[in-house]
């Protein structure tokens, strides 16, 4: 249902392609095609859809039409993905299939963000499933984006002040998370994502996913630079520096439960020493 495609070039690099001419006239949304999917694909594709909906909801281009599709998709996915994965329940799998389509409608019109920018490049470099790389990155990108005073805000007509934190808080409330303020709700949503990943038997870090530290650090600069130029980056609510993308990648590799970009110099030094 989307106007997007991803092409992998001869060097293994993934490039998203966007054109409304790619949008189908008719889409057959029949979950019976997915009845016999391997469990790992159910998990990876399901969390990929959560990433689609989450990034669409906080995008600089988000609007009333995309927000309604995105929030319903997120609710359906958190409610049904565990049962679809664990039991292969037919109704749960149908709801996940519908939710993935709703998420596609959302990001077709409000686009994505740097979770996908980074995921495209990490997946190409280390041959990991796209949904898995999205899942590992998403909590770290959420923490990065959820700032009321970013160094550089995403730019789009009508997007005149940072609202990512309040939008993540909306998502958190919609799936039953609680918190006394936006910061607590953002962290509660990150925790719900990680809890879901645990239910789906997914690795929580790139290190756990089998990437060696030596290989990851060797590719770090190239991945960050390529992600900065990815087509998904401009719609992100916080416009990143390549140095910030590197820190997000390191957080995702080591599984740090803080956003290193937001730390002061003393905190960052302590974190570096502990790592």
Short mmCIF file of C-alpha atoms in Angstrom, two decimals:
data_model
loop_
_atom_site.label_atom_id
_atom_site.label_comp_id
_atom_site.label_asym_id
_atom_site.label_seq_id
_atom_site.Cartn_x
_atom_site.Cartn_y
_atom_site.Cartn_z
CA UNK A 1 0.00 0.00 0.00
CA UNK A 2 3.05 2.29 -0.02
CA UNK A 3 4.95 4.34 -2.62
CA UNK A 4 8.29 3.07 -1.32
CA UNK A 5 10.77 0.45 -2.49
CA UNK A 6 14.28 -0.39 -1.31
CA UNK A 7 17.04 -1.27 -3.77
CA UNK A 8 20.29 -2.95 -2.73
CA UNK A 9 23.18 -1.90 -4.98
CA UNK A 10 26.18 -3.95 -6.10
CA UNK A 11 28.12 -2.85 -3.01
CA UNK A 12 25.39 -4.11 -0.69
CA UNK A 13 24.15 -0.62 0.23
CA UNK A 14 20.38 -0.16 0.60
CA UNK A 15 18.70 2.84 -1.02
CA UNK A 16 15.04 3.74 -0.40
CA UNK A 17 13.16 4.83 -3.52
CA UNK A 18 10.02 6.96 -3.28
CA UNK A 19 7.42 7.71 -5.94
CA UNK A 20 3.64 7.78 -5.78
CA UNK A 21 3.75 6.01 -9.15
CA UNK A 22 4.79 2.91 -7.17
CA UNK A 23 1.52 2.96 -5.19
CA UNK A 24 -0.73 0.09 -6.32
CA UNK A 25 -4.24 0.69 -7.62
CA UNK A 26 -5.43 -2.31 -5.60
CA UNK A 27 -3.76 -4.03 -2.63
CA UNK A 28 -4.82 -7.53 -1.56
CA UNK A 29 -4.50 -7.58 2.22
CA UNK A 30 -5.01 -11.26 3.04
CA UNK A 31 -3.32 -12.55 6.18
CA UNK A 32 -3.71 -16.18 5.07
CA UNK A 33 -0.59 -15.61 2.94
CA UNK A 34 1.28 -15.24 6.25
CA UNK A 35 -0.13 -18.29 8.06
CA UNK A 36 3.05 -20.36 7.70
CA UNK A 37 5.68 -17.67 8.19
CA UNK A 38 8.75 -18.64 10.28
CA UNK A 39 8.48 -17.22 13.80
CA UNK A 40 11.54 -15.01 13.37
CA UNK A 41 9.95 -13.35 10.34
CA UNK A 42 6.72 -12.79 12.28
CA UNK A 43 8.73 -11.01 14.98
CA UNK A 44 10.95 -8.96 12.67
CA UNK A 45 8.14 -7.88 10.34
CA UNK A 46 5.87 -7.05 13.26
CA UNK A 47 8.34 -4.78 15.02
CA UNK A 48 9.23 -3.24 11.66
CA UNK A 49 5.55 -2.22 11.40
CA UNK A 50 5.70 -0.71 14.90
CA UNK A 51 8.70 1.30 13.75
CA UNK A 52 6.81 2.46 10.66
CA UNK A 53 3.88 3.65 12.74
CA UNK A 54 6.00 5.24 15.46
CA UNK A 55 8.20 7.19 13.05
CA UNK A 56 5.17 8.26 11.02
CA UNK A 57 3.46 9.56 14.17
CA UNK A 58 6.40 11.78 15.20
CA UNK A 59 7.53 12.81 11.72
CA UNK A 60 7.76 16.50 10.87
CA UNK A 61 5.18 15.78 8.16
CA UNK A 62 2.68 14.03 10.47
CA UNK A 63 -0.91 15.25 10.22
CA UNK A 64 -4.40 14.31 11.38
CA UNK A 65 -4.83 11.70 8.66
CA UNK A 66 -1.52 9.90 9.23
CA UNK A 67 -1.74 10.11 13.03
CA UNK A 68 -5.02 8.19 13.17
CA UNK A 69 -3.63 5.37 11.03
CA UNK A 70 -0.37 5.26 12.99
CA UNK A 71 -1.85 5.18 16.49
CA UNK A 72 -4.37 2.45 15.59
CA UNK A 73 -1.58 0.39 14.03
CA UNK A 74 0.53 0.65 17.19
CA UNK A 75 -2.38 -0.40 19.41
CA UNK A 76 -3.19 -3.42 17.22
CA UNK A 77 0.44 -4.50 17.04
CA UNK A 78 1.12 -4.40 20.78
CA UNK A 79 -2.18 -6.20 21.43
CA UNK A 80 -1.76 -8.95 18.82
CA UNK A 81 1.89 -9.49 17.86
CA UNK A 82 2.82 -11.66 20.89
CA UNK A 83 -0.09 -14.05 20.24
CA UNK A 84 0.65 -14.13 16.50
CA UNK A 85 4.27 -15.00 17.28
CA UNK A 86 3.78 -17.45 20.13
CA UNK A 87 0.64 -19.31 19.03
CA UNK A 88 0.21 -18.49 15.35
CA UNK A 89 -3.31 -17.41 16.28
CA UNK A 90 -5.22 -16.73 13.05
CA UNK A 91 -7.17 -13.71 14.31
CA UNK A 92 -4.08 -12.17 15.92
CA UNK A 93 -2.11 -12.64 12.71
CA UNK A 94 -4.92 -11.00 10.73
CA UNK A 95 -4.88 -8.01 13.09
CA UNK A 96 -1.10 -7.73 12.75
CA UNK A 97 -1.45 -7.86 8.96
CA UNK A 98 -4.06 -5.11 9.02
CA UNK A 99 -1.94 -3.04 11.42
CA UNK A 100 1.08 -3.30 9.15
CA UNK A 101 -1.05 -1.99 6.29
CA UNK A 102 -2.33 0.91 8.41
CA UNK A 103 1.26 1.76 9.32
CA UNK A 104 2.10 1.70 5.62
CA UNK A 105 -0.69 4.17 4.88
CA UNK A 106 0.65 6.40 7.64
CA UNK A 107 4.28 6.54 6.56
CA UNK A 108 3.32 6.84 2.89
CA UNK A 109 2.08 10.31 3.70
CA UNK A 110 4.26 11.45 6.60
CA UNK A 111 7.44 9.48 5.87
CA UNK A 112 9.90 7.95 8.34
CA UNK A 113 12.98 8.94 10.34
CA UNK A 114 16.51 8.05 11.38
CA UNK A 115 15.62 4.65 12.84
CA UNK A 116 15.17 3.62 9.22
CA UNK A 117 18.12 5.67 7.99
CA UNK A 118 20.45 3.85 10.38
CA UNK A 119 18.73 0.50 9.91
CA UNK A 120 19.18 0.54 6.14
CA UNK A 121 22.92 0.98 6.54
CA UNK A 122 23.49 -1.41 9.46
CA UNK A 123 21.46 -4.11 7.72
CA UNK A 124 23.44 -3.73 4.52
CA UNK A 125 26.80 -3.74 6.30
CA UNK A 126 26.16 -6.76 8.52
CA UNK A 127 23.36 -8.63 6.70
CA UNK A 128 20.87 -8.49 9.55
CA UNK A 129 17.08 -8.57 8.99
CA UNK A 130 15.63 -5.10 8.55
CA UNK A 131 12.97 -5.52 11.23
CA UNK A 132 15.58 -6.64 13.74
CA UNK A 133 17.86 -3.66 13.13
CA UNK A 134 14.85 -1.35 13.48
CA UNK A 135 13.87 -2.99 16.76
CA UNK A 136 17.34 -2.64 18.28
CA UNK A 137 17.67 0.99 17.19
CA UNK A 138 14.17 2.26 17.97
CA UNK A 139 14.41 2.87 21.75
CA UNK A 140 17.70 4.72 21.29
CA UNK A 141 16.31 6.92 18.52
CA UNK A 142 13.21 7.65 20.62
CA UNK A 143 15.36 8.84 23.52
CA UNK A 144 17.38 10.99 21.11
CA UNK A 145 14.32 12.53 19.44
CA UNK A 146 12.43 13.23 22.67
CA UNK A 147 14.02 16.60 23.31
CA UNK A 148 12.17 19.90 23.73
CA UNK A 149 15.33 21.82 22.80
CA UNK A 150 17.31 19.92 20.15
CA UNK A 151 20.43 21.46 18.66
CA UNK A 152 18.78 21.25 15.22
CA UNK A 153 15.06 20.74 14.68
CA UNK A 154 13.62 18.94 11.68
CA UNK A 155 12.31 21.40 9.08
CA UNK A 156 8.92 21.14 7.36
CA UNK A 157 6.09 23.61 6.59
CA UNK A 158 3.92 23.88 9.71
CA UNK A 159 6.44 22.15 11.98
CA UNK A 160 7.40 25.22 13.98
CA UNK A 161 8.50 23.79 17.35
CA UNK A 162 9.64 20.41 18.72
CA UNK A 163 6.73 18.14 19.61
CA UNK A 164 8.33 14.67 19.46
CA UNK A 165 8.31 14.16 23.22
CA UNK A 166 4.60 14.93 23.52
CA UNK A 167 3.83 12.66 20.55
CA UNK A 168 5.76 9.75 22.06
CA UNK A 169 3.84 10.41 25.28
CA UNK A 170 0.58 10.14 23.31
CA UNK A 171 1.69 6.79 21.94
CA UNK A 172 2.63 5.57 25.41
CA UNK A 173 -0.74 6.52 26.88
CA UNK A 174 -2.57 4.86 23.97
CA UNK A 175 -1.10 1.47 24.87
CA UNK A 176 -1.61 1.81 28.62
CA UNK A 177 1.74 3.16 29.78
CA UNK A 178 1.77 5.51 32.74
CA UNK A 179 4.06 8.33 33.81
CA UNK A 180 3.91 11.61 35.65
CA UNK A 181 5.40 13.62 32.76
CA UNK A 182 6.62 13.37 29.20
CA UNK A 183 10.04 12.04 30.14
CA UNK A 184 8.58 9.16 32.15
CA UNK A 185 6.12 8.31 29.38
CA UNK A 186 8.89 8.30 26.77
CA UNK A 187 10.94 5.92 28.88
CA UNK A 188 7.85 3.79 29.55
CA UNK A 189 7.31 3.44 25.80
CA UNK A 190 10.96 2.46 25.29
CA UNK A 191 10.53 -0.17 28.00
CA UNK A 192 7.36 -1.53 26.36
CA UNK A 193 9.27 -1.95 23.10
CA UNK A 194 12.08 -3.80 24.88
CA UNK A 195 9.59 -5.97 26.79
CA UNK A 196 7.93 -6.87 23.49
CA UNK A 197 11.31 -7.73 21.95
CA UNK A 198 11.94 -10.05 24.89
CA UNK A 199 8.57 -11.75 24.33
CA UNK A 200 9.54 -12.22 20.68
CA UNK A 201 12.96 -13.70 21.55
CA UNK A 202 14.81 -10.89 19.77
CA UNK A 203 18.36 -9.78 20.67
CA UNK A 204 18.38 -6.42 22.43
CA UNK A 205 21.67 -5.09 21.08
CA UNK A 206 23.81 -5.33 17.96
CA UNK A 207 26.39 -7.11 20.10
CA UNK A 208 23.82 -9.76 21.04
CA UNK A 209 22.83 -10.00 17.35
CA UNK A 210 26.31 -11.34 16.62
CA UNK A 211 28.23 -8.34 15.28
CA UNK A 212 31.77 -8.32 16.59
CA UNK A 213 32.97 -5.14 18.28
CA UNK A 214 35.93 -4.87 15.94
CA UNK A 215 33.77 -5.05 12.81
CA UNK A 216 31.17 -2.67 14.21
CA UNK A 217 33.68 0.00 15.18
CA UNK A 218 35.44 -0.35 11.83
CA UNK A 219 32.20 0.39 9.95
CA UNK A 220 30.86 3.00 12.40
CA UNK A 221 31.94 6.16 10.54
CA UNK A 222 30.80 4.87 7.15
CA UNK A 223 27.38 3.85 8.50
CA UNK A 224 26.81 7.21 10.19
CA UNK A 225 27.77 9.20 7.08
CA UNK A 226 25.61 7.05 4.81
CA UNK A 227 22.66 7.26 7.22
CA UNK A 228 22.89 11.05 7.27
CA UNK A 229 22.35 11.03 3.49
CA UNK A 230 19.49 8.51 3.62
CA UNK A 231 16.13 9.69 2.24
CA UNK A 232 14.42 9.01 5.57
CA UNK A 233 16.56 11.48 7.54
CA UNK A 234 14.90 14.79 6.55
CA UNK A 235 11.52 13.83 8.09
CA UNK A 236 13.04 13.05 11.48
CA UNK A 237 11.87 15.51 14.17
CA UNK A 238 15.43 16.13 15.36
CA UNK A 239 17.87 16.76 12.54
CA UNK A 240 21.06 14.86 13.40
CA UNK A 241 24.77 15.47 13.13
CA UNK A 242 26.84 12.51 11.96
CA UNK A 243 28.59 12.57 15.34
CA UNK A 244 25.21 12.12 17.01
CA UNK A 245 24.31 9.23 14.72
CA UNK A 246 27.56 7.53 15.77
CA UNK A 247 26.60 7.86 19.44
CA UNK A 248 23.15 6.39 18.77
CA UNK A 249 24.79 3.45 17.01
CA UNK A 250 27.14 2.90 19.95
CA UNK A 251 24.23 3.05 22.40
CA UNK A 252 22.46 0.41 20.31
CA UNK A 253 25.57 -1.76 20.11
CA UNK A 254 26.29 -1.79 23.84
CA UNK A 255 22.67 -1.54 25.00
CA UNK A 256 23.06 1.67 26.99
CA UNK A 257 19.79 2.70 28.62
CA UNK A 258 20.51 6.41 28.21
CA UNK A 259 20.92 8.70 25.22
CA UNK A 260 24.65 9.47 25.06
CA UNK A 261 23.99 12.52 22.87
CA UNK A 262 22.14 14.20 25.75
CA UNK A 263 24.84 13.61 28.38
CA UNK A 264 27.17 16.31 29.60
CA UNK A 265 30.94 15.88 29.25
CA UNK A 266 31.45 14.37 32.71
CA UNK A 267 28.60 11.87 32.27
CA UNK A 268 29.84 10.91 28.81
CA UNK A 269 33.34 10.29 30.13
CA UNK A 270 32.03 7.99 32.86
CA UNK A 271 29.92 6.13 30.31
CA UNK A 272 32.88 5.70 27.97
CA UNK A 273 35.02 4.32 30.80
CA UNK A 274 32.30 1.87 31.92
CA UNK A 275 31.85 0.62 28.33
#
